[in-house]
Amino acid sequence: MGMFDVETFELTKKFGDLIAVDSVNLKVEQGEIFGLLGPNGAGKSTLVRLLCGLLRPTSGSATVGGFSIVKEPEKIKKIIGYMSQRFGLYDDLTVEENISFYAGVYLNDKKLARQRTEEIIEHLSFQKYRKTLAMHLSGGWRQRLSFATAIVHEPKIVFLDEPTSGVDPVSRRQFWDLVYSLSAKGKTVIVTTHYMDEAERCNKIAFISQGKILAIDSPTEIKQKYMHGEVINIIPENLTLCYSALSTLDF
């Protein structure tokens, strides 16, 4: 058993009468890719925001990197990277300026910030886009830029909230290669998704619904225990139209 980078104890968040996160208990090992799997509105994003120190819990507690989310949120923010659903980019800045800005926010050393900016531009293949405004990037490249700003300071723990939502399948696969590269360096990655095929890429997943953790296990065990029935593979002529149609269905 490895060291735990994230631990929660009966963690709860209420918004009025709504219980967004309901008595959550989980442990994430150092270097693990841990998935939070569940439908939209399940409480995944709220849980991530709690762990990032962006929200204060109603009750319960949690530690991230050994720091309390209640007592030491500022220390947590120094050791984590956070990629939000909305990507958090400055559209009127170039790729290079976005990365440089976040490097400057996290790193006090200007020389180191400049060095990390160049390293990230090369590592994520942004050379030909470095002077391109963020607003002019495709969905896949905006996703990659948001990822760059989240890891430019080499955080110990990285939170990715629905990182592949709205991007094409090729970009999704390429993005997961980047996630694996983080894990290979010993970084801990917590990723939220409502795609089972993405959850299967994680070392361990927690299935969450209506704020509650229903199960925590390896993807294989989750499927065997809770997802019975037949699996049907469909190859549509137009993947985008197919996804749009399926997303309107209630299942």
JSON list of C-alpha atoms in Angstrom, two decimals:
[
{"chain": "A", "resi": 1, "resn": "MET", "atom": "CA", "xyz": [0.00, 0.00, 0.00]},
{"chain": "A", "resi": 2, "resn": "GLY", "atom": "CA", "xyz": [1.39, 3.37, -0.98]},
{"chain": "A", "resi": 3, "resn": "MET", "atom": "CA", "xyz": [1.12, 6.73, 0.72]},
{"chain": "A", "resi": 4, "resn": "PHE", "atom": "CA", "xyz": [-2.19, 8.53, 0.30]},
{"chain": "A", "resi": 5, "resn": "ASP", "atom": "CA", "xyz": [-2.13, 11.89, -1.47]},
{"chain": "A", "resi": 6, "resn": "VAL", "atom": "CA", "xyz": [-5.86, 12.42, -0.94]},
{"chain": "A", "resi": 7, "resn": "GLU", "atom": "CA", "xyz": [-8.01, 11.27, 1.98]},
{"chain": "A", "resi": 8, "resn": "THR", "atom": "CA", "xyz": [-11.57, 12.29, 2.80]},
{"chain": "A", "resi": 9, "resn": "PHE", "atom": "CA", "xyz": [-13.57, 11.59, 5.93]},
{"chain": "A", "resi": 10, "resn": "GLU", "atom": "CA", "xyz": [-17.36, 11.91, 5.74]},
{"chain": "A", "resi": 11, "resn": "LEU", "atom": "CA", "xyz": [-16.84, 14.92, 3.46]},
{"chain": "A", "resi": 12, "resn": "THR", "atom": "CA", "xyz": [-20.13, 16.76, 2.90]},
{"chain": "A", "resi": 13, "resn": "LYS", "atom": "CA", "xyz": [-21.16, 19.91, 1.04]},
{"chain": "A", "resi": 14, "resn": "LYS", "atom": "CA", "xyz": [-24.65, 21.38, 1.10]},
{"chain": "A", "resi": 15, "resn": "PHE", "atom": "CA", "xyz": [-26.07, 24.28, -0.89]},
{"chain": "A", "resi": 16, "resn": "GLY", "atom": "CA", "xyz": [-29.23, 25.12, 1.03]},
{"chain": "A", "resi": 17, "resn": "ASP", "atom": "CA", "xyz": [-31.32, 21.95, 1.03]},
{"chain": "A", "resi": 18, "resn": "LEU", "atom": "CA", "xyz": [-29.26, 20.37, -1.76]},
{"chain": "A", "resi": 19, "resn": "ILE", "atom": "CA", "xyz": [-26.64, 17.85, -0.64]},
{"chain": "A", "resi": 20, "resn": "ALA", "atom": "CA", "xyz": [-24.08, 18.08, -3.45]},
{"chain": "A", "resi": 21, "resn": "VAL", "atom": "CA", "xyz": [-21.46, 15.88, -1.76]},
{"chain": "A", "resi": 22, "resn": "ASP", "atom": "CA", "xyz": [-22.79, 13.37, 0.76]},
{"chain": "A", "resi": 23, "resn": "SER", "atom": "CA", "xyz": [-20.50, 11.84, 3.41]},
{"chain": "A", "resi": 24, "resn": "VAL", "atom": "CA", "xyz": [-17.73, 10.90, 0.97]},
{"chain": "A", "resi": 25, "resn": "ASN", "atom": "CA", "xyz": [-14.91, 8.65, 2.15]},
{"chain": "A", "resi": 26, "resn": "LEU", "atom": "CA", "xyz": [-12.09, 7.87, -0.26]},
{"chain": "A", "resi": 27, "resn": "LYS", "atom": "CA", "xyz": [-8.33, 7.43, -0.42]},
{"chain": "A", "resi": 28, "resn": "VAL", "atom": "CA", "xyz": [-6.12, 8.11, -3.42]},
{"chain": "A", "resi": 29, "resn": "GLU", "atom": "CA", "xyz": [-2.63, 6.65, -3.45]},
{"chain": "A", "resi": 30, "resn": "GLN", "atom": "CA", "xyz": [0.43, 8.59, -4.51]},
{"chain": "A", "resi": 31, "resn": "GLY", "atom": "CA", "xyz": [1.05, 8.20, -8.25]},
{"chain": "A", "resi": 32, "resn": "GLU", "atom": "CA", "xyz": [-2.41, 6.82, -8.93]},
{"chain": "A", "resi": 33, "resn": "ILE", "atom": "CA", "xyz": [-4.77, 7.81, -11.74]},
{"chain": "A", "resi": 34, "resn": "PHE", "atom": "CA", "xyz": [-8.07, 7.97, -9.87]},
{"chain": "A", "resi": 35, "resn": "GLY", "atom": "CA", "xyz": [-11.34, 8.46, -11.70]},
{"chain": "A", "resi": 36, "resn": "LEU", "atom": "CA", "xyz": [-14.58, 9.98, -10.42]},
{"chain": "A", "resi": 37, "resn": "LEU", "atom": "CA", "xyz": [-17.23, 8.44, -12.67]},
{"chain": "A", "resi": 38, "resn": "GLY", "atom": "CA", "xyz": [-20.83, 9.57, -12.74]},
{"chain": "A", "resi": 39, "resn": "PRO", "atom": "CA", "xyz": [-23.54, 11.39, -14.67]},
{"chain": "A", "resi": 40, "resn": "ASN", "atom": "CA", "xyz": [-23.78, 15.16, -14.97]},
{"chain": "A", "resi": 41, "resn": "GLY", "atom": "CA", "xyz": [-24.94, 16.66, -11.68]},
{"chain": "A", "resi": 42, "resn": "ALA", "atom": "CA", "xyz": [-23.63, 13.74, -9.63]},
{"chain": "A", "resi": 43, "resn": "GLY", "atom": "CA", "xyz": [-21.39, 15.97, -7.49]},
{"chain": "A", "resi": 44, "resn": "LYS", "atom": "CA", "xyz": [-18.05, 15.23, -9.15]},
{"chain": "A", "resi": 45, "resn": "SER", "atom": "CA", "xyz": [-17.09, 18.85, -9.82]},
{"chain": "A", "resi": 46, "resn": "THR", "atom": "CA", "xyz": [-18.16, 19.98, -6.35]},
{"chain": "A", "resi": 47, "resn": "LEU", "atom": "CA", "xyz": [-16.01, 17.26, -4.80]},
{"chain": "A", "resi": 48, "resn": "VAL", "atom": "CA", "xyz": [-13.02, 18.35, -6.87]},
{"chain": "A", "resi": 49, "resn": "ARG", "atom": "CA", "xyz": [-13.52, 22.00, -5.89]},
{"chain": "A", "resi": 50, "resn": "LEU", "atom": "CA", "xyz": [-13.62, 20.96, -2.23]},
{"chain": "A", "resi": 51, "resn": "LEU", "atom": "CA", "xyz": [-10.36, 19.05, -2.61]},
{"chain": "A", "resi": 52, "resn": "CYS", "atom": "CA", "xyz": [-8.73, 22.00, -4.38]},
{"chain": "A", "resi": 53, "resn": "GLY", "atom": "CA", "xyz": [-9.57, 24.27, -1.46]},
{"chain": "A", "resi": 54, "resn": "LEU", "atom": "CA", "xyz": [-11.97, 26.34, -3.56]},
{"chain": "A", "resi": 55, "resn": "LEU", "atom": "CA", "xyz": [-15.02, 25.45, -1.47]},
{"chain": "A", "resi": 56, "resn": "ARG", "atom": "CA", "xyz": [-15.38, 24.98, 2.27]},
{"chain": "A", "resi": 57, "resn": "PRO", "atom": "CA", "xyz": [-17.11, 21.77, 3.36]},
{"chain": "A", "resi": 58, "resn": "THR", "atom": "CA", "xyz": [-20.33, 21.84, 5.35]},
{"chain": "A", "resi": 59, "resn": "SER", "atom": "CA", "xyz": [-19.03, 18.98, 7.48]},
{"chain": "A", "resi": 60, "resn": "GLY", "atom": "CA", "xyz": [-16.40, 16.27, 7.41]},
{"chain": "A", "resi": 61, "resn": "SER", "atom": "CA", "xyz": [-12.76, 16.76, 6.49]},
{"chain": "A", "resi": 62, "resn": "ALA", "atom": "CA", "xyz": [-10.11, 15.93, 3.92]},
{"chain": "A", "resi": 63, "resn": "THR", "atom": "CA", "xyz": [-6.39, 16.17, 3.37]},
{"chain": "A", "resi": 64, "resn": "VAL", "atom": "CA", "xyz": [-4.61, 16.76, 0.07]},
{"chain": "A", "resi": 65, "resn": "GLY", "atom": "CA", "xyz": [-0.87, 16.22, 0.03]},
{"chain": "A", "resi": 66, "resn": "GLY", "atom": "CA", "xyz": [-1.07, 15.99, 3.82]},
{"chain": "A", "resi": 67, "resn": "PHE", "atom": "CA", "xyz": [-2.70, 19.42, 4.18]},
{"chain": "A", "resi": 68, "resn": "SER", "atom": "CA", "xyz": [-6.19, 20.07, 5.56]},
{"chain": "A", "resi": 69, "resn": "ILE", "atom": "CA", "xyz": [-8.66, 21.53, 3.06]},
{"chain": "A", "resi": 70, "resn": "VAL", "atom": "CA", "xyz": [-10.21, 23.54, 5.91]},
{"chain": "A", "resi": 71, "resn": "LYS", "atom": "CA", "xyz": [-7.13, 24.77, 7.76]},
{"chain": "A", "resi": 72, "resn": "GLU", "atom": "CA", "xyz": [-4.50, 24.86, 5.00]},
{"chain": "A", "resi": 73, "resn": "PRO", "atom": "CA", "xyz": [-6.17, 25.54, 1.62]},
{"chain": "A", "resi": 74, "resn": "GLU", "atom": "CA", "xyz": [-3.44, 27.97, 0.55]},
{"chain": "A", "resi": 75, "resn": "LYS", "atom": "CA", "xyz": [-0.77, 25.30, 1.03]},
{"chain": "A", "resi": 76, "resn": "ILE", "atom": "CA", "xyz": [-2.84, 22.89, -1.05]},
{"chain": "A", "resi": 77, "resn": "LYS", "atom": "CA", "xyz": [-3.09, 25.37, -3.92]},
{"chain": "A", "resi": 78, "resn": "LYS", "atom": "CA", "xyz": [0.71, 25.48, -4.14]},
{"chain": "A", "resi": 79, "resn": "ILE", "atom": "CA", "xyz": [1.09, 21.73, -4.73]},
{"chain": "A", "resi": 80, "resn": "ILE", "atom": "CA", "xyz": [-1.83, 21.06, -7.06]},
{"chain": "A", "resi": 81, "resn": "GLY", "atom": "CA", "xyz": [-2.76, 21.72, -10.65]},
{"chain": "A", "resi": 82, "resn": "TYR", "atom": "CA", "xyz": [-6.43, 22.26, -11.51]},
{"chain": "A", "resi": 83, "resn": "MET", "atom": "CA", "xyz": [-7.99, 22.05, -14.96]},
{"chain": "A", "resi": 84, "resn": "SER", "atom": "CA", "xyz": [-11.61, 23.16, -14.80]},
{"chain": "A", "resi": 85, "resn": "GLN", "atom": "CA", "xyz": [-14.44, 22.25, -17.15]},
{"chain": "A", "resi": 86, "resn": "ARG", "atom": "CA", "xyz": [-14.36, 25.75, -18.65]},
{"chain": "A", "resi": 87, "resn": "PHE", "atom": "CA", "xyz": [-10.59, 25.50, -19.31]},
{"chain": "A", "resi": 88, "resn": "GLY", "atom": "CA", "xyz": [-9.88, 28.86, -17.59]},
{"chain": "A", "resi": 89, "resn": "LEU", "atom": "CA", "xyz": [-8.01, 30.45, -20.49]},
{"chain": "A", "resi": 90, "resn": "TYR", "atom": "CA", "xyz": [-7.54, 34.09, -21.43]},
{"chain": "A", "resi": 91, "resn": "ASP", "atom": "CA", "xyz": [-8.89, 34.23, -24.98]},
{"chain": "A", "resi": 92, "resn": "ASP", "atom": "CA", "xyz": [-7.23, 37.56, -25.78]},
{"chain": "A", "resi": 93, "resn": "LEU", "atom": "CA", "xyz": [-3.77, 36.23, -24.88]},
{"chain": "A", "resi": 94, "resn": "THR", "atom": "CA", "xyz": [-1.58, 34.02, -27.05]},
{"chain": "A", "resi": 95, "resn": "VAL", "atom": "CA", "xyz": [-0.68, 30.44, -26.20]},
{"chain": "A", "resi": 96, "resn": "GLU", "atom": "CA", "xyz": [2.73, 31.56, -24.96]},
{"chain": "A", "resi": 97, "resn": "GLU", "atom": "CA", "xyz": [1.23, 34.40, -22.90]},
{"chain": "A", "resi": 98, "resn": "ASN", "atom": "CA", "xyz": [-1.32, 32.10, -21.24]},
{"chain": "A", "resi": 99, "resn": "ILE", "atom": "CA", "xyz": [1.35, 29.60, -20.22]},
{"chain": "A", "resi": 100, "resn": "SER", "atom": "CA", "xyz": [3.74, 32.36, -19.14]},
{"chain": "A", "resi": 101, "resn": "PHE", "atom": "CA", "xyz": [1.04, 34.04, -17.05]},
{"chain": "A", "resi": 102, "resn": "TYR", "atom": "CA", "xyz": [0.25, 30.89, -15.07]},
{"chain": "A", "resi": 103, "resn": "ALA", "atom": "CA", "xyz": [3.94, 30.09, -14.69]},
{"chain": "A", "resi": 104, "resn": "GLY", "atom": "CA", "xyz": [4.42, 33.54, -13.19]},
{"chain": "A", "resi": 105, "resn": "VAL", "atom": "CA", "xyz": [1.49, 33.09, -10.81]},
{"chain": "A", "resi": 106, "resn": "TYR", "atom": "CA", "xyz": [2.81, 29.82, -9.41]},
{"chain": "A", "resi": 107, "resn": "LEU", "atom": "CA", "xyz": [6.56, 30.33, -9.61]},
{"chain": "A", "resi": 108, "resn": "ASN", "atom": "CA", "xyz": [8.24, 33.24, -7.82]},
{"chain": "A", "resi": 109, "resn": "ASP", "atom": "CA", "xyz": [11.44, 32.87, -9.84]},
{"chain": "A", "resi": 110, "resn": "LYS", "atom": "CA", "xyz": [11.11, 34.70, -13.19]},
{"chain": "A", "resi": 111, "resn": "LYS", "atom": "CA", "xyz": [13.94, 32.74, -14.78]},
{"chain": "A", "resi": 112, "resn": "LEU", "atom": "CA", "xyz": [12.37, 29.44, -13.73]},
{"chain": "A", "resi": 113, "resn": "ALA", "atom": "CA", "xyz": [8.96, 30.59, -14.99]},
{"chain": "A", "resi": 114, "resn": "ARG", "atom": "CA", "xyz": [10.48, 31.41, -18.39]},
{"chain": "A", "resi": 115, "resn": "GLN", "atom": "CA", "xyz": [12.26, 28.06, -18.48]},
{"chain": "A", "resi": 116, "resn": "ARG", "atom": "CA", "xyz": [9.10, 26.12, -17.60]},
{"chain": "A", "resi": 117, "resn": "THR", "atom": "CA", "xyz": [7.11, 28.04, -20.22]},
{"chain": "A", "resi": 118, "resn": "GLU", "atom": "CA", "xyz": [9.56, 26.98, -22.93]},
{"chain": "A", "resi": 119, "resn": "GLU", "atom": "CA", "xyz": [9.65, 23.40, -21.68]},
{"chain": "A", "resi": 120, "resn": "ILE", "atom": "CA", "xyz": [5.86, 23.12, -21.74]},
{"chain": "A", "resi": 121, "resn": "ILE", "atom": "CA", "xyz": [5.62, 24.67, -25.22]},
{"chain": "A", "resi": 122, "resn": "GLU", "atom": "CA", "xyz": [8.06, 22.05, -26.50]},
{"chain": "A", "resi": 123, "resn": "HIS", "atom": "CA", "xyz": [6.65, 19.12, -24.50]},
{"chain": "A", "resi": 124, "resn": "LEU", "atom": "CA", "xyz": [3.08, 19.74, -25.67]},
{"chain": "A", "resi": 125, "resn": "SER", "atom": "CA", "xyz": [4.07, 20.62, -29.26]},
{"chain": "A", "resi": 126, "resn": "PHE", "atom": "CA", "xyz": [2.88, 24.23, -29.18]},
{"chain": "A", "resi": 127, "resn": "GLN", "atom": "CA", "xyz": [5.79, 25.62, -31.21]},
{"chain": "A", "resi": 128, "resn": "LYS", "atom": "CA", "xyz": [3.71, 26.61, -34.25]},
{"chain": "A", "resi": 129, "resn": "TYR", "atom": "CA", "xyz": [0.86, 27.96, -32.10]},
{"chain": "A", "resi": 130, "resn": "ARG", "atom": "CA", "xyz": [2.85, 29.94, -29.56]},
{"chain": "A", "resi": 131, "resn": "LYS", "atom": "CA", "xyz": [1.79, 33.32, -31.04]},
{"chain": "A", "resi": 132, "resn": "THR", "atom": "CA", "xyz": [-1.81, 32.22, -31.73]},
{"chain": "A", "resi": 133, "resn": "LEU", "atom": "CA", "xyz": [-4.57, 33.77, -29.63]},
{"chain": "A", "resi": 134, "resn": "ALA", "atom": "CA", "xyz": [-6.33, 31.22, -27.42]},
{"chain": "A", "resi": 135, "resn": "MET", "atom": "CA", "xyz": [-9.68, 32.18, -28.95]},
{"chain": "A", "resi": 136, "resn": "HIS", "atom": "CA", "xyz": [-8.49, 30.96, -32.36]},
{"chain": "A", "resi": 137, "resn": "LEU", "atom": "CA", "xyz": [-7.50, 27.46, -31.21]},
{"chain": "A", "resi": 138, "resn": "SER", "atom": "CA", "xyz": [-9.59, 24.37, -31.98]},
{"chain": "A", "resi": 139, "resn": "GLY", "atom": "CA", "xyz": [-11.29, 22.54, -29.13]},
{"chain": "A", "resi": 140, "resn": "GLY", "atom": "CA", "xyz": [-8.53, 19.96, -28.90]},
{"chain": "A", "resi": 141, "resn": "TRP", "atom": "CA", "xyz": [-5.77, 22.56, -28.74]},
{"chain": "A", "resi": 142, "resn": "ARG", "atom": "CA", "xyz": [-7.68, 24.68, -26.20]},
{"chain": "A", "resi": 143, "resn": "GLN", "atom": "CA", "xyz": [-7.93, 21.56, -24.08]},
{"chain": "A", "resi": 144, "resn": "ARG", "atom": "CA", "xyz": [-4.19, 20.99, -24.40]},
{"chain": "A", "resi": 145, "resn": "LEU", "atom": "CA", "xyz": [-3.47, 24.63, -23.51]},
{"chain": "A", "resi": 146, "resn": "SER", "atom": "CA", "xyz": [-5.63, 24.39, -20.40]},
{"chain": "A", "resi": 147, "resn": "PHE", "atom": "CA", "xyz": [-3.72, 21.27, -19.43]},
{"chain": "A", "resi": 148, "resn": "ALA", "atom": "CA", "xyz": [-0.45, 23.15, -19.97]},
{"chain": "A", "resi": 149, "resn": "THR", "atom": "CA", "xyz": [-1.47, 25.95, -17.61]},
{"chain": "A", "resi": 150, "resn": "ALA", "atom": "CA", "xyz": [-2.43, 23.37, -14.97]},
{"chain": "A", "resi": 151, "resn": "ILE", "atom": "CA", "xyz": [0.94, 21.59, -14.97]},
{"chain": "A", "resi": 152, "resn": "VAL", "atom": "CA", "xyz": [3.42, 24.37, -15.84]},
{"chain": "A", "resi": 153, "resn": "HIS", "atom": "CA", "xyz": [4.54, 24.61, -12.19]},
{"chain": "A", "resi": 154, "resn": "GLU", "atom": "CA", "xyz": [5.08, 20.82, -11.92]},
{"chain": "A", "resi": 155, "resn": "PRO", "atom": "CA", "xyz": [2.42, 20.16, -9.28]},
{"chain": "A", "resi": 156, "resn": "LYS", "atom": "CA", "xyz": [2.47, 17.04, -7.13]},
{"chain": "A", "resi": 157, "resn": "ILE", "atom": "CA", "xyz": [-1.26, 16.36, -7.59]},
{"chain": "A", "resi": 158, "resn": "VAL", "atom": "CA", "xyz": [-3.35, 17.23, -10.66]},
{"chain": "A", "resi": 159, "resn": "PHE", "atom": "CA", "xyz": [-7.14, 17.58, -10.77]},
{"chain": "A", "resi": 160, "resn": "LEU", "atom": "CA", "xyz": [-8.78, 17.30, -14.19]},
{"chain": "A", "resi": 161, "resn": "ASP", "atom": "CA", "xyz": [-12.50, 18.13, -14.23]},
{"chain": "A", "resi": 162, "resn": "GLU", "atom": "CA", "xyz": [-14.24, 16.67, -17.31]},
{"chain": "A", "resi": 163, "resn": "PRO", "atom": "CA", "xyz": [-11.06, 17.38, -19.33]},
{"chain": "A", "resi": 164, "resn": "THR", "atom": "CA", "xyz": [-12.24, 15.78, -22.58]},
{"chain": "A", "resi": 165, "resn": "SER", "atom": "CA", "xyz": [-15.80, 17.07, -22.63]},
{"chain": "A", "resi": 166, "resn": "GLY", "atom": "CA", "xyz": [-16.67, 18.49, -26.03]},
{"chain": "A", "resi": 167, "resn": "VAL", "atom": "CA", "xyz": [-13.51, 17.44, -27.87]},
{"chain": "A", "resi": 168, "resn": "ASP", "atom": "CA", "xyz": [-13.19, 14.92, -30.69]},
{"chain": "A", "resi": 169, "resn": "PRO", "atom": "CA", "xyz": [-12.20, 11.26, -30.13]},
{"chain": "A", "resi": 170, "resn": "VAL", "atom": "CA", "xyz": [-8.69, 11.73, -31.50]},
{"chain": "A", "resi": 171, "resn": "SER", "atom": "CA", "xyz": [-8.03, 14.62, -29.11]},
{"chain": "A", "resi": 172, "resn": "ARG", "atom": "CA", "xyz": [-9.40, 12.51, -26.27]},
{"chain": "A", "resi": 173, "resn": "ARG", "atom": "CA", "xyz": [-6.93, 9.70, -26.98]},
{"chain": "A", "resi": 174, "resn": "GLN", "atom": "CA", "xyz": [-4.03, 12.12, -27.31]},
{"chain": "A", "resi": 175, "resn": "PHE", "atom": "CA", "xyz": [-5.01, 13.79, -24.05]},
{"chain": "A", "resi": 176, "resn": "TRP", "atom": "CA", "xyz": [-4.91, 10.49, -22.19]},
{"chain": "A", "resi": 177, "resn": "ASP", "atom": "CA", "xyz": [-1.36, 9.97, -23.43]},
{"chain": "A", "resi": 178, "resn": "LEU", "atom": "CA", "xyz": [-0.51, 13.20, -21.59]},
{"chain": "A", "resi": 179, "resn": "VAL", "atom": "CA", "xyz": [-2.24, 11.94, -18.44]},
{"chain": "A", "resi": 180, "resn": "TYR", "atom": "CA", "xyz": [-0.21, 8.72, -18.58]},
{"chain": "A", "resi": 181, "resn": "SER", "atom": "CA", "xyz": [2.98, 10.74, -18.92]},
{"chain": "A", "resi": 182, "resn": "LEU", "atom": "CA", "xyz": [2.12, 12.56, -15.68]},
{"chain": "A", "resi": 183, "resn": "SER", "atom": "CA", "xyz": [1.51, 9.29, -13.86]},
{"chain": "A", "resi": 184, "resn": "ALA", "atom": "CA", "xyz": [4.80, 7.90, -15.16]},
{"chain": "A", "resi": 185, "resn": "LYS", "atom": "CA", "xyz": [6.53, 10.80, -13.39]},
{"chain": "A", "resi": 186, "resn": "GLY", "atom": "CA", "xyz": [4.92, 9.85, -10.08]},
{"chain": "A", "resi": 187, "resn": "LYS", "atom": "CA", "xyz": [2.23, 12.53, -10.18]},
{"chain": "A", "resi": 188, "resn": "THR", "atom": "CA", "xyz": [-1.17, 11.76, -8.69]},
{"chain": "A", "resi": 189, "resn": "VAL", "atom": "CA", "xyz": [-4.06, 12.45, -11.08]},
{"chain": "A", "resi": 190, "resn": "ILE", "atom": "CA", "xyz": [-7.74, 12.77, -10.13]},
{"chain": "A", "resi": 191, "resn": "VAL", "atom": "CA", "xyz": [-10.00, 12.97, -13.18]},
{"chain": "A", "resi": 192, "resn": "THR", "atom": "CA", "xyz": [-13.78, 13.33, -13.42]},
{"chain": "A", "resi": 193, "resn": "THR", "atom": "CA", "xyz": [-15.68, 11.85, -16.34]},
{"chain": "A", "resi": 194, "resn": "HIS", "atom": "CA", "xyz": [-19.05, 10.47, -17.37]},
{"chain": "A", "resi": 195, "resn": "TYR", "atom": "CA", "xyz": [-17.43, 8.24, -20.03]},
{"chain": "A", "resi": 196, "resn": "MET", "atom": "CA", "xyz": [-16.98, 4.62, -18.94]},
{"chain": "A", "resi": 197, "resn": "ASP", "atom": "CA", "xyz": [-14.32, 4.07, -21.62]},
{"chain": "A", "resi": 198, "resn": "GLU", "atom": "CA", "xyz": [-12.28, 6.86, -20.05]},
{"chain": "A", "resi": 199, "resn": "ALA", "atom": "CA", "xyz": [-12.82, 5.56, -16.53]},
{"chain": "A", "resi": 200, "resn": "GLU", "atom": "CA", "xyz": [-11.36, 2.25, -17.68]},
{"chain": "A", "resi": 201, "resn": "ARG", "atom": "CA", "xyz": [-8.05, 4.04, -18.26]},
{"chain": "A", "resi": 202, "resn": "CYS", "atom": "CA", "xyz": [-7.78, 4.80, -14.53]},
{"chain": "A", "resi": 203, "resn": "ASN", "atom": "CA", "xyz": [-6.08, 2.62, -11.93]},
{"chain": "A", "resi": 204, "resn": "LYS", "atom": "CA", "xyz": [-9.10, 2.93, -9.68]},
{"chain": "A", "resi": 205, "resn": "ILE", "atom": "CA", "xyz": [-12.50, 4.60, -9.96]},
{"chain": "A", "resi": 206, "resn": "ALA", "atom": "CA", "xyz": [-15.21, 5.80, -7.61]},
{"chain": "A", "resi": 207, "resn": "PHE", "atom": "CA", "xyz": [-18.74, 5.65, -8.98]},
{"chain": "A", "resi": 208, "resn": "ILE", "atom": "CA", "xyz": [-20.65, 8.68, -7.73]},
{"chain": "A", "resi": 209, "resn": "SER", "atom": "CA", "xyz": [-24.36, 9.49, -7.97]},
{"chain": "A", "resi": 210, "resn": "GLN", "atom": "CA", "xyz": [-26.39, 12.19, -6.20]},
{"chain": "A", "resi": 211, "resn": "GLY", "atom": "CA", "xyz": [-23.34, 13.12, -4.16]},
{"chain": "A", "resi": 212, "resn": "LYS", "atom": "CA", "xyz": [-22.76, 9.63, -2.79]},
{"chain": "A", "resi": 213, "resn": "ILE", "atom": "CA", "xyz": [-19.93, 7.23, -3.55]},
{"chain": "A", "resi": 214, "resn": "LEU", "atom": "CA", "xyz": [-21.65, 4.00, -4.55]},
{"chain": "A", "resi": 215, "resn": "ALA", "atom": "CA", "xyz": [-18.54, 1.93, -5.21]},
{"chain": "A", "resi": 216, "resn": "ILE", "atom": "CA", "xyz": [-14.74, 2.23, -5.28]},
{"chain": "A", "resi": 217, "resn": "ASP", "atom": "CA", "xyz": [-12.68, -0.38, -7.09]},
{"chain": "A", "resi": 218, "resn": "SER", "atom": "CA", "xyz": [-10.65, -1.11, -10.18]},
{"chain": "A", "resi": 219, "resn": "PRO", "atom": "CA", "xyz": [-12.49, -0.54, -13.49]},
{"chain": "A", "resi": 220, "resn": "THR", "atom": "CA", "xyz": [-12.62, -4.30, -14.11]},
{"chain": "A", "resi": 221, "resn": "GLU", "atom": "CA", "xyz": [-14.18, -5.01, -10.72]},
{"chain": "A", "resi": 222, "resn": "ILE", "atom": "CA", "xyz": [-16.67, -2.16, -11.09]},
{"chain": "A", "resi": 223, "resn": "LYS", "atom": "CA", "xyz": [-17.89, -3.52, -14.41]},
{"chain": "A", "resi": 224, "resn": "GLN", "atom": "CA", "xyz": [-18.12, -7.11, -13.17]},
{"chain": "A", "resi": 225, "resn": "LYS", "atom": "CA", "xyz": [-19.98, -6.21, -9.98]},
{"chain": "A", "resi": 226, "resn": "TYR", "atom": "CA", "xyz": [-22.29, -3.40, -11.08]},
{"chain": "A", "resi": 227, "resn": "MET", "atom": "CA", "xyz": [-22.59, -3.25, -14.85]},
{"chain": "A", "resi": 228, "resn": "HIS", "atom": "CA", "xyz": [-24.26, -6.45, -16.00]},
{"chain": "A", "resi": 229, "resn": "GLY", "atom": "CA", "xyz": [-25.83, -7.10, -19.38]},
{"chain": "A", "resi": 230, "resn": "GLU", "atom": "CA", "xyz": [-24.65, -6.90, -22.96]},
{"chain": "A", "resi": 231, "resn": "VAL", "atom": "CA", "xyz": [-22.20, -4.43, -24.43]},
{"chain": "A", "resi": 232, "resn": "ILE", "atom": "CA", "xyz": [-23.10, -3.31, -27.94]},
{"chain": "A", "resi": 233, "resn": "ASN", "atom": "CA", "xyz": [-20.50, -1.62, -30.14]},
{"chain": "A", "resi": 234, "resn": "ILE", "atom": "CA", "xyz": [-21.96, 0.82, -32.67]},
{"chain": "A", "resi": 235, "resn": "ILE", "atom": "CA", "xyz": [-19.90, 2.48, -35.40]},
{"chain": "A", "resi": 236, "resn": "PRO", "atom": "CA", "xyz": [-21.91, 5.46, -36.74]},
{"chain": "A", "resi": 237, "resn": "GLU", "atom": "CA", "xyz": [-21.22, 7.27, -40.00]},
{"chain": "A", "resi": 238, "resn": "ASN", "atom": "CA", "xyz": [-21.37, 10.62, -38.21]},
{"chain": "A", "resi": 239, "resn": "LEU", "atom": "CA", "xyz": [-20.02, 10.37, -34.66]},
{"chain": "A", "resi": 240, "resn": "THR", "atom": "CA", "xyz": [-20.90, 13.97, -33.75]},
{"chain": "A", "resi": 241, "resn": "LEU", "atom": "CA", "xyz": [-24.56, 13.63, -34.73]},
{"chain": "A", "resi": 242, "resn": "CYS", "atom": "CA", "xyz": [-24.78, 10.27, -32.97]},
{"chain": "A", "resi": 243, "resn": "TYR", "atom": "CA", "xyz": [-23.34, 11.68, -29.75]},
{"chain": "A", "resi": 244, "resn": "SER", "atom": "CA", "xyz": [-25.69, 14.68, -29.89]},
{"chain": "A", "resi": 245, "resn": "ALA", "atom": "CA", "xyz": [-28.69, 12.37, -30.26]},
{"chain": "A", "resi": 246, "resn": "LEU", "atom": "CA", "xyz": [-27.60, 10.04, -27.46]},
{"chain": "A", "resi": 247, "resn": "SER", "atom": "CA", "xyz": [-26.88, 12.93, -25.09]},
{"chain": "A", "resi": 248, "resn": "THR", "atom": "CA", "xyz": [-30.58, 13.90, -25.16]},
{"chain": "A", "resi": 249, "resn": "LEU", "atom": "CA", "xyz": [-31.67, 10.48, -23.88]},
{"chain": "A", "resi": 250, "resn": "ASP", "atom": "CA", "xyz": [-32.33, 9.87, -20.19]},
{"chain": "A", "resi": 251, "resn": "PHE", "atom": "CA", "xyz": [-30.19, 6.86, -19.27]}
]
